[in-house]
């Protein structure tokens, strides 16, 4: 694996840790009495999850894919036997819809809506991450030349420098989960 795949797959690992927690908490909600309101602690947890997904999984990780890697990859479309980018973008959008519904569920204190959309997101992202790690990133590594790869890494680093504090904040969140 080269550096591009390493950086993005490491971010996937962090996202997957949060996804496991999402699945766990969603299962718990589903086994609870739906009529009783969400506890304050649970409400805080889901608000933090939405924030992590929006800022880390989406604005930080998906931005590297959508604005940088996918753009360079699509320039090589004529050399590809298939281009998975359109499907990946569709799945990013689908993920955003689940998160929007999840956020509404929290505001409405609707446990059913929360768990349904949280699980929808978690299952979508698990599959999505698998496709990128196993199909898209290896294809990109093969088709992109070294100069382009270097330029991509540089742009990744620029995002990381710009979002240094946010990155730190969300990595701390992941560390907290691990314990
Ligand atoms: Fe993606
Ligand atoms: Fe990804």
mmCIF file with all atom_site columns, C-alpha atoms and ligand atoms in Angstrom:
data_model
loop_
_atom_site.group_PDB
_atom_site.id
_atom_site.type_symbol
_atom_site.label_atom_id
_atom_site.label_alt_id
_atom_site.label_comp_id
_atom_site.label_asym_id
_atom_site.label_entity_id
_atom_site.label_seq_id
_atom_site.pdbx_PDB_ins_code
_atom_site.Cartn_x
_atom_site.Cartn_y
_atom_site.Cartn_z
_atom_site.occupancy
_atom_site.B_iso_or_equiv
_atom_site.pdbx_formal_charge
_atom_site.auth_seq_id
_atom_site.auth_comp_id
_atom_site.auth_asym_id
_atom_site.auth_atom_id
_atom_site.pdbx_PDB_model_num
ATOM   1   C  CA  . UNK A 1 1   ? 0.000   0.000  0.000   1.00 0.00 ? 1   UNK A CA  1
ATOM   2   C  CA  . UNK A 1 2   ? 1.237   3.409  -0.730  1.00 0.00 ? 2   UNK A CA  1
ATOM   3   C  CA  . UNK A 1 3   ? 0.856   6.515  1.345   1.00 0.00 ? 3   UNK A CA  1
ATOM   4   C  CA  . UNK A 1 4   ? -2.478  7.586  -0.173  1.00 0.00 ? 4   UNK A CA  1
ATOM   5   C  CA  . UNK A 1 5   ? -4.164  4.284  0.716   1.00 0.00 ? 5   UNK A CA  1
ATOM   6   C  CA  . UNK A 1 6   ? -2.475  4.270  4.103   1.00 0.00 ? 6   UNK A CA  1
ATOM   7   C  CA  . UNK A 1 7   ? -3.751  7.712  5.070   1.00 0.00 ? 7   UNK A CA  1
ATOM   8   C  CA  . UNK A 1 8   ? -7.318  7.044  3.917   1.00 0.00 ? 8   UNK A CA  1
ATOM   9   C  CA  . UNK A 1 9   ? -7.499  3.481  5.265   1.00 0.00 ? 9   UNK A CA  1
ATOM   10  C  CA  . UNK A 1 10  ? -6.251  4.656  8.666   1.00 0.00 ? 10  UNK A CA  1
ATOM   11  C  CA  . UNK A 1 11  ? -9.118  7.150  8.701   1.00 0.00 ? 11  UNK A CA  1
ATOM   12  C  CA  . UNK A 1 12  ? -11.474 4.293  7.776   1.00 0.00 ? 12  UNK A CA  1
ATOM   13  C  CA  . UNK A 1 13  ? -10.258 2.388  10.841  1.00 0.00 ? 13  UNK A CA  1
ATOM   14  C  CA  . UNK A 1 14  ? -11.248 5.305  13.063  1.00 0.00 ? 14  UNK A CA  1
ATOM   15  C  CA  . UNK A 1 15  ? -14.639 5.587  11.365  1.00 0.00 ? 15  UNK A CA  1
ATOM   16  C  CA  . UNK A 1 16  ? -15.189 1.819  11.755  1.00 0.00 ? 16  UNK A CA  1
ATOM   17  C  CA  . UNK A 1 17  ? -14.544 2.018  15.496  1.00 0.00 ? 17  UNK A CA  1
ATOM   18  C  CA  . UNK A 1 18  ? -17.249 4.654  15.792  1.00 0.00 ? 18  UNK A CA  1
ATOM   19  C  CA  . UNK A 1 19  ? -19.544 2.573  13.566  1.00 0.00 ? 19  UNK A CA  1
ATOM   20  C  CA  . UNK A 1 20  ? -19.212 -0.421 15.892  1.00 0.00 ? 20  UNK A CA  1
ATOM   21  C  CA  . UNK A 1 21  ? -20.254 1.783  18.772  1.00 0.00 ? 21  UNK A CA  1
ATOM   22  C  CA  . UNK A 1 22  ? -23.180 3.152  16.741  1.00 0.00 ? 22  UNK A CA  1
ATOM   23  C  CA  . UNK A 1 23  ? -24.405 -0.401 16.063  1.00 0.00 ? 23  UNK A CA  1
ATOM   24  C  CA  . UNK A 1 24  ? -24.063 -1.328 19.707  1.00 0.00 ? 24  UNK A CA  1
ATOM   25  C  CA  . UNK A 1 25  ? -25.983 1.726  20.938  1.00 0.00 ? 25  UNK A CA  1
ATOM   26  C  CA  . UNK A 1 26  ? -28.654 1.360  18.243  1.00 0.00 ? 26  UNK A CA  1
ATOM   27  C  CA  . UNK A 1 27  ? -29.286 -2.241 19.279  1.00 0.00 ? 27  UNK A CA  1
ATOM   28  C  CA  . UNK A 1 28  ? -29.670 -1.084 22.878  1.00 0.00 ? 28  UNK A CA  1
ATOM   29  C  CA  . UNK A 1 29  ? -32.191 1.595  21.903  1.00 0.00 ? 29  UNK A CA  1
ATOM   30  C  CA  . UNK A 1 30  ? -34.190 -0.959 19.933  1.00 0.00 ? 30  UNK A CA  1
ATOM   31  C  CA  . UNK A 1 31  ? -34.500 -3.194 22.964  1.00 0.00 ? 31  UNK A CA  1
ATOM   32  C  CA  . UNK A 1 32  ? -35.696 -0.303 25.157  1.00 0.00 ? 32  UNK A CA  1
ATOM   33  C  CA  . UNK A 1 33  ? -39.228 0.893  25.682  1.00 0.00 ? 33  UNK A CA  1
ATOM   34  C  CA  . UNK A 1 34  ? -39.904 3.155  22.680  1.00 0.00 ? 34  UNK A CA  1
ATOM   35  C  CA  . UNK A 1 35  ? -42.371 5.320  24.586  1.00 0.00 ? 35  UNK A CA  1
ATOM   36  C  CA  . UNK A 1 36  ? -39.865 6.372  27.264  1.00 0.00 ? 36  UNK A CA  1
ATOM   37  C  CA  . UNK A 1 37  ? -37.763 9.408  26.323  1.00 0.00 ? 37  UNK A CA  1
ATOM   38  C  CA  . UNK A 1 38  ? -34.110 9.256  25.429  1.00 0.00 ? 38  UNK A CA  1
ATOM   39  C  CA  . UNK A 1 39  ? -31.898 9.747  28.492  1.00 0.00 ? 39  UNK A CA  1
ATOM   40  C  CA  . UNK A 1 40  ? -29.830 12.956 28.632  1.00 0.00 ? 40  UNK A CA  1
ATOM   41  C  CA  . UNK A 1 41  ? -26.632 10.902 28.393  1.00 0.00 ? 41  UNK A CA  1
ATOM   42  C  CA  . UNK A 1 42  ? -27.899 9.109  25.328  1.00 0.00 ? 42  UNK A CA  1
ATOM   43  C  CA  . UNK A 1 43  ? -28.980 12.349 23.748  1.00 0.00 ? 43  UNK A CA  1
ATOM   44  C  CA  . UNK A 1 44  ? -25.503 13.765 24.296  1.00 0.00 ? 44  UNK A CA  1
ATOM   45  C  CA  . UNK A 1 45  ? -23.962 10.604 22.820  1.00 0.00 ? 45  UNK A CA  1
ATOM   46  C  CA  . UNK A 1 46  ? -25.992 10.858 19.583  1.00 0.00 ? 46  UNK A CA  1
ATOM   47  C  CA  . UNK A 1 47  ? -25.256 14.560 19.222  1.00 0.00 ? 47  UNK A CA  1
ATOM   48  C  CA  . UNK A 1 48  ? -21.538 13.752 19.499  1.00 0.00 ? 48  UNK A CA  1
ATOM   49  C  CA  . UNK A 1 49  ? -21.904 10.969 16.932  1.00 0.00 ? 49  UNK A CA  1
ATOM   50  C  CA  . UNK A 1 50  ? -23.572 13.291 14.423  1.00 0.00 ? 50  UNK A CA  1
ATOM   51  C  CA  . UNK A 1 51  ? -20.813 15.814 15.005  1.00 0.00 ? 51  UNK A CA  1
ATOM   52  C  CA  . UNK A 1 52  ? -18.091 13.174 14.481  1.00 0.00 ? 52  UNK A CA  1
ATOM   53  C  CA  . UNK A 1 53  ? -19.677 11.906 11.268  1.00 0.00 ? 53  UNK A CA  1
ATOM   54  C  CA  . UNK A 1 54  ? -20.187 15.397 9.836   1.00 0.00 ? 54  UNK A CA  1
ATOM   55  C  CA  . UNK A 1 55  ? -16.790 16.784 10.743  1.00 0.00 ? 55  UNK A CA  1
ATOM   56  C  CA  . UNK A 1 56  ? -14.448 13.797 10.615  1.00 0.00 ? 56  UNK A CA  1
ATOM   57  C  CA  . UNK A 1 57  ? -16.027 11.207 8.295   1.00 0.00 ? 57  UNK A CA  1
ATOM   58  C  CA  . UNK A 1 58  ? -17.499 13.784 5.957   1.00 0.00 ? 58  UNK A CA  1
ATOM   59  C  CA  . UNK A 1 59  ? -15.712 17.134 5.980   1.00 0.00 ? 59  UNK A CA  1
ATOM   60  C  CA  . UNK A 1 60  ? -12.291 15.670 6.729   1.00 0.00 ? 60  UNK A CA  1
ATOM   61  C  CA  . UNK A 1 61  ? -12.203 12.203 5.131   1.00 0.00 ? 61  UNK A CA  1
ATOM   62  C  CA  . UNK A 1 62  ? -14.771 12.501 2.347   1.00 0.00 ? 62  UNK A CA  1
ATOM   63  C  CA  . UNK A 1 63  ? -13.336 15.865 1.379   1.00 0.00 ? 63  UNK A CA  1
ATOM   64  C  CA  . UNK A 1 64  ? -9.994  14.178 0.655   1.00 0.00 ? 64  UNK A CA  1
ATOM   65  C  CA  . UNK A 1 65  ? -11.796 11.676 -1.536  1.00 0.00 ? 65  UNK A CA  1
ATOM   66  C  CA  . UNK A 1 66  ? -14.271 13.936 -3.308  1.00 0.00 ? 66  UNK A CA  1
ATOM   67  C  CA  . UNK A 1 67  ? -12.168 17.028 -3.805  1.00 0.00 ? 67  UNK A CA  1
ATOM   68  C  CA  . UNK A 1 68  ? -8.789  15.413 -4.367  1.00 0.00 ? 68  UNK A CA  1
ATOM   69  C  CA  . UNK A 1 69  ? -8.424  11.678 -5.011  1.00 0.00 ? 69  UNK A CA  1
ATOM   70  C  CA  . UNK A 1 70  ? -11.643 11.077 -6.981  1.00 0.00 ? 70  UNK A CA  1
ATOM   71  C  CA  . UNK A 1 71  ? -10.961 14.095 -9.210  1.00 0.00 ? 71  UNK A CA  1
ATOM   72  C  CA  . UNK A 1 72  ? -7.495  12.846 -10.172 1.00 0.00 ? 72  UNK A CA  1
ATOM   73  C  CA  . UNK A 1 73  ? -8.795  9.306  -10.558 1.00 0.00 ? 73  UNK A CA  1
ATOM   74  C  CA  . UNK A 1 74  ? -11.567 10.413 -12.962 1.00 0.00 ? 74  UNK A CA  1
ATOM   75  C  CA  . UNK A 1 75  ? -8.993  12.092 -15.212 1.00 0.00 ? 75  UNK A CA  1
ATOM   76  C  CA  . UNK A 1 76  ? -7.778  8.550  -15.939 1.00 0.00 ? 76  UNK A CA  1
ATOM   77  C  CA  . UNK A 1 77  ? -11.246 7.306  -16.839 1.00 0.00 ? 77  UNK A CA  1
ATOM   78  C  CA  . UNK A 1 78  ? -10.225 6.265  -20.377 1.00 0.00 ? 78  UNK A CA  1
ATOM   79  C  CA  . UNK A 1 79  ? -7.710  3.817  -18.868 1.00 0.00 ? 79  UNK A CA  1
ATOM   80  C  CA  . UNK A 1 80  ? -10.234 2.199  -16.531 1.00 0.00 ? 80  UNK A CA  1
ATOM   81  C  CA  . UNK A 1 81  ? -12.483 -0.746 -17.351 1.00 0.00 ? 81  UNK A CA  1
ATOM   82  C  CA  . UNK A 1 82  ? -14.994 0.642  -14.846 1.00 0.00 ? 82  UNK A CA  1
ATOM   83  C  CA  . UNK A 1 83  ? -15.201 3.744  -12.714 1.00 0.00 ? 83  UNK A CA  1
ATOM   84  C  CA  . UNK A 1 84  ? -16.592 3.232  -9.198  1.00 0.00 ? 84  UNK A CA  1
ATOM   85  C  CA  . UNK A 1 85  ? -16.460 6.966  -8.326  1.00 0.00 ? 85  UNK A CA  1
ATOM   86  C  CA  . UNK A 1 86  ? -20.069 7.732  -9.243  1.00 0.00 ? 86  UNK A CA  1
ATOM   87  C  CA  . UNK A 1 87  ? -21.289 4.939  -6.965  1.00 0.00 ? 87  UNK A CA  1
ATOM   88  C  CA  . UNK A 1 88  ? -19.001 6.146  -4.146  1.00 0.00 ? 88  UNK A CA  1
ATOM   89  C  CA  . UNK A 1 89  ? -20.355 9.707  -4.458  1.00 0.00 ? 89  UNK A CA  1
ATOM   90  C  CA  . UNK A 1 90  ? -23.895 8.361  -4.429  1.00 0.00 ? 90  UNK A CA  1
ATOM   91  C  CA  . UNK A 1 91  ? -23.118 6.471  -1.216  1.00 0.00 ? 91  UNK A CA  1
ATOM   92  C  CA  . UNK A 1 92  ? -21.598 9.583  0.406   1.00 0.00 ? 92  UNK A CA  1
ATOM   93  C  CA  . UNK A 1 93  ? -24.858 11.404 -0.346  1.00 0.00 ? 93  UNK A CA  1
ATOM   94  C  CA  . UNK A 1 94  ? -26.952 8.543  0.947   1.00 0.00 ? 94  UNK A CA  1
ATOM   95  C  CA  . UNK A 1 95  ? -24.888 8.651  4.159   1.00 0.00 ? 95  UNK A CA  1
ATOM   96  C  CA  . UNK A 1 96  ? -25.610 12.386 4.512   1.00 0.00 ? 96  UNK A CA  1
ATOM   97  C  CA  . UNK A 1 97  ? -29.352 11.683 4.207   1.00 0.00 ? 97  UNK A CA  1
ATOM   98  C  CA  . UNK A 1 98  ? -29.185 9.087  6.993   1.00 0.00 ? 98  UNK A CA  1
ATOM   99  C  CA  . UNK A 1 99  ? -27.331 11.567 9.216   1.00 0.00 ? 99  UNK A CA  1
ATOM   100 C  CA  . UNK A 1 100 ? -29.886 14.309 8.533   1.00 0.00 ? 100 UNK A CA  1
ATOM   101 C  CA  . UNK A 1 101 ? -32.709 11.936 9.519   1.00 0.00 ? 101 UNK A CA  1
ATOM   102 C  CA  . UNK A 1 102 ? -30.724 10.794 12.554  1.00 0.00 ? 102 UNK A CA  1
ATOM   103 C  CA  . UNK A 1 103 ? -30.340 14.403 13.649  1.00 0.00 ? 103 UNK A CA  1
ATOM   104 C  CA  . UNK A 1 104 ? -34.087 14.965 13.244  1.00 0.00 ? 104 UNK A CA  1
ATOM   105 C  CA  . UNK A 1 105 ? -34.723 11.809 15.273  1.00 0.00 ? 105 UNK A CA  1
ATOM   106 C  CA  . UNK A 1 106 ? -32.617 13.216 18.128  1.00 0.00 ? 106 UNK A CA  1
ATOM   107 C  CA  . UNK A 1 107 ? -34.494 16.547 18.041  1.00 0.00 ? 107 UNK A CA  1
ATOM   108 C  CA  . UNK A 1 108 ? -37.847 14.748 17.995  1.00 0.00 ? 108 UNK A CA  1
ATOM   109 C  CA  . UNK A 1 109 ? -36.702 12.335 20.732  1.00 0.00 ? 109 UNK A CA  1
ATOM   110 C  CA  . UNK A 1 110 ? -37.801 9.520  18.418  1.00 0.00 ? 110 UNK A CA  1
ATOM   111 C  CA  . UNK A 1 111 ? -35.896 6.356  19.323  1.00 0.00 ? 111 UNK A CA  1
ATOM   112 C  CA  . UNK A 1 112 ? -37.163 4.432  16.319  1.00 0.00 ? 112 UNK A CA  1
ATOM   113 C  CA  . UNK A 1 113 ? -35.986 7.119  13.909  1.00 0.00 ? 113 UNK A CA  1
ATOM   114 C  CA  . UNK A 1 114 ? -32.620 7.340  15.647  1.00 0.00 ? 114 UNK A CA  1
ATOM   115 C  CA  . UNK A 1 115 ? -31.854 3.625  15.585  1.00 0.00 ? 115 UNK A CA  1
ATOM   116 C  CA  . UNK A 1 116 ? -33.172 3.083  12.052  1.00 0.00 ? 116 UNK A CA  1
ATOM   117 C  CA  . UNK A 1 117 ? -31.089 5.843  10.550  1.00 0.00 ? 117 UNK A CA  1
ATOM   118 C  CA  . UNK A 1 118 ? -28.031 5.161  12.687  1.00 0.00 ? 118 UNK A CA  1
ATOM   119 C  CA  . UNK A 1 119 ? -28.055 1.512  11.588  1.00 0.00 ? 119 UNK A CA  1
ATOM   120 C  CA  . UNK A 1 120 ? -28.730 2.526  7.987   1.00 0.00 ? 120 UNK A CA  1
ATOM   121 C  CA  . UNK A 1 121 ? -25.680 4.755  8.092   1.00 0.00 ? 121 UNK A CA  1
ATOM   122 C  CA  . UNK A 1 122 ? -23.513 2.178  9.852   1.00 0.00 ? 122 UNK A CA  1
ATOM   123 C  CA  . UNK A 1 123 ? -24.305 -0.619 7.399   1.00 0.00 ? 123 UNK A CA  1
ATOM   124 C  CA  . UNK A 1 124 ? -23.919 1.630  4.379   1.00 0.00 ? 124 UNK A CA  1
ATOM   125 C  CA  . UNK A 1 125 ? -20.549 2.925  5.540   1.00 0.00 ? 125 UNK A CA  1
ATOM   126 C  CA  . UNK A 1 126 ? -19.200 -0.524 6.404   1.00 0.00 ? 126 UNK A CA  1
ATOM   127 C  CA  . UNK A 1 127 ? -19.856 -1.741 2.858   1.00 0.00 ? 127 UNK A CA  1
ATOM   128 C  CA  . UNK A 1 128 ? -18.631 1.539  1.410   1.00 0.00 ? 128 UNK A CA  1
ATOM   129 C  CA  . UNK A 1 129 ? -15.353 1.378  3.285   1.00 0.00 ? 129 UNK A CA  1
ATOM   130 C  CA  . UNK A 1 130 ? -14.829 -2.198 2.197   1.00 0.00 ? 130 UNK A CA  1
ATOM   131 C  CA  . UNK A 1 131 ? -15.320 -1.206 -1.476  1.00 0.00 ? 131 UNK A CA  1
ATOM   132 C  CA  . UNK A 1 132 ? -12.877 1.671  -1.218  1.00 0.00 ? 132 UNK A CA  1
ATOM   133 C  CA  . UNK A 1 133 ? -10.196 -0.281 0.643   1.00 0.00 ? 133 UNK A CA  1
ATOM   134 C  CA  . UNK A 1 134 ? -10.436 -3.318 -1.594  1.00 0.00 ? 134 UNK A CA  1
ATOM   135 C  CA  . UNK A 1 135 ? -11.369 -1.927 -4.992  1.00 0.00 ? 135 UNK A CA  1
ATOM   136 C  CA  . UNK A 1 136 ? -11.105 1.824  -5.474  1.00 0.00 ? 136 UNK A CA  1
ATOM   137 C  CA  . UNK A 1 137 ? -7.854  2.611  -3.661  1.00 0.00 ? 137 UNK A CA  1
ATOM   138 C  CA  . UNK A 1 138 ? -5.898  -0.254 -5.292  1.00 0.00 ? 138 UNK A CA  1
ATOM   139 C  CA  . UNK A 1 139 ? -7.219  0.861  -8.700  1.00 0.00 ? 139 UNK A CA  1
ATOM   140 C  CA  . UNK A 1 140 ? -6.117  4.431  -7.977  1.00 0.00 ? 140 UNK A CA  1
ATOM   141 C  CA  . UNK A 1 141 ? -2.675  3.275  -6.875  1.00 0.00 ? 141 UNK A CA  1
ATOM   142 C  CA  . UNK A 1 142 ? -2.277  1.433  -10.140 1.00 0.00 ? 142 UNK A CA  1
ATOM   143 C  CA  . UNK A 1 143 ? -3.503  4.078  -12.527 1.00 0.00 ? 143 UNK A CA  1
ATOM   144 C  CA  . UNK A 1 144 ? -2.028  7.258  -10.993 1.00 0.00 ? 144 UNK A CA  1
ATOM   145 C  CA  . UNK A 1 145 ? 1.564   8.229  -11.762 1.00 0.00 ? 145 UNK A CA  1
ATOM   146 C  CA  . UNK A 1 146 ? 4.075   9.070  -9.031  1.00 0.00 ? 146 UNK A CA  1
ATOM   147 C  CA  . UNK A 1 147 ? 3.973   12.816 -9.675  1.00 0.00 ? 147 UNK A CA  1
ATOM   148 C  CA  . UNK A 1 148 ? 0.187   12.920 -9.287  1.00 0.00 ? 148 UNK A CA  1
ATOM   149 C  CA  . UNK A 1 149 ? 0.396   10.773 -6.163  1.00 0.00 ? 149 UNK A CA  1
ATOM   150 C  CA  . UNK A 1 150 ? 2.892   13.230 -4.671  1.00 0.00 ? 150 UNK A CA  1
ATOM   151 C  CA  . UNK A 1 151 ? 0.573   16.148 -5.459  1.00 0.00 ? 151 UNK A CA  1
ATOM   152 C  CA  . UNK A 1 152 ? -2.362  14.302 -3.837  1.00 0.00 ? 152 UNK A CA  1
ATOM   153 C  CA  . UNK A 1 153 ? -0.376  13.638 -0.650  1.00 0.00 ? 153 UNK A CA  1
ATOM   154 C  CA  . UNK A 1 154 ? 0.573   17.301 -0.508  1.00 0.00 ? 154 UNK A CA  1
ATOM   155 C  CA  . UNK A 1 155 ? -3.065  18.356 -0.762  1.00 0.00 ? 155 UNK A CA  1
ATOM   156 C  CA  . UNK A 1 156 ? -3.978  15.828 1.939   1.00 0.00 ? 156 UNK A CA  1
ATOM   157 C  CA  . UNK A 1 157 ? -1.335  17.374 4.208   1.00 0.00 ? 157 UNK A CA  1
ATOM   158 C  CA  . UNK A 1 158 ? -2.689  20.856 3.475   1.00 0.00 ? 158 UNK A CA  1
ATOM   159 C  CA  . UNK A 1 159 ? -6.162  19.775 4.648   1.00 0.00 ? 159 UNK A CA  1
ATOM   160 C  CA  . UNK A 1 160 ? -4.630  18.174 7.739   1.00 0.00 ? 160 UNK A CA  1
ATOM   161 C  CA  . UNK A 1 161 ? -2.760  21.366 8.595   1.00 0.00 ? 161 UNK A CA  1
ATOM   162 C  CA  . UNK A 1 162 ? -5.854  23.472 8.080   1.00 0.00 ? 162 UNK A CA  1
ATOM   163 C  CA  . UNK A 1 163 ? -7.996  21.147 10.176  1.00 0.00 ? 163 UNK A CA  1
ATOM   164 C  CA  . UNK A 1 164 ? -5.332  20.279 12.747  1.00 0.00 ? 164 UNK A CA  1
ATOM   165 C  CA  . UNK A 1 165 ? -7.416  21.098 15.822  1.00 0.00 ? 165 UNK A CA  1
ATOM   166 C  CA  . UNK A 1 166 ? -10.489 19.323 14.507  1.00 0.00 ? 166 UNK A CA  1
ATOM   167 C  CA  . UNK A 1 167 ? -8.420  16.259 13.641  1.00 0.00 ? 167 UNK A CA  1
ATOM   168 C  CA  . UNK A 1 168 ? -6.994  16.192 17.155  1.00 0.00 ? 168 UNK A CA  1
ATOM   169 C  CA  . UNK A 1 169 ? -10.435 16.613 18.695  1.00 0.00 ? 169 UNK A CA  1
ATOM   170 C  CA  . UNK A 1 170 ? -11.934 13.692 16.801  1.00 0.00 ? 170 UNK A CA  1
ATOM   171 C  CA  . UNK A 1 171 ? -8.947  11.413 17.283  1.00 0.00 ? 171 UNK A CA  1
ATOM   172 C  CA  . UNK A 1 172 ? -9.365  12.011 21.007  1.00 0.00 ? 172 UNK A CA  1
ATOM   173 C  CA  . UNK A 1 173 ? -12.996 11.043 20.645  1.00 0.00 ? 173 UNK A CA  1
ATOM   174 C  CA  . UNK A 1 174 ? -11.930 7.767  18.983  1.00 0.00 ? 174 UNK A CA  1
ATOM   175 C  CA  . UNK A 1 175 ? -9.351  7.131  21.730  1.00 0.00 ? 175 UNK A CA  1
ATOM   176 C  CA  . UNK A 1 176 ? -12.073 7.625  24.344  1.00 0.00 ? 176 UNK A CA  1
ATOM   177 C  CA  . UNK A 1 177 ? -14.217 5.020  22.587  1.00 0.00 ? 177 UNK A CA  1
ATOM   178 C  CA  . UNK A 1 178 ? -11.411 2.461  22.584  1.00 0.00 ? 178 UNK A CA  1
ATOM   179 C  CA  . UNK A 1 179 ? -11.265 2.477  26.369  1.00 0.00 ? 179 UNK A CA  1
HETATM 180 FE FE1 . LIG B 2 .   ? -15.882 7.310  0.491   1.00 0.00 ? 1   LIG B FE1 1
HETATM 181 FE FE1 . LIG B 2 .   ? -13.509 6.539  2.439   1.00 0.00 ? 2   LIG B FE1 1
#
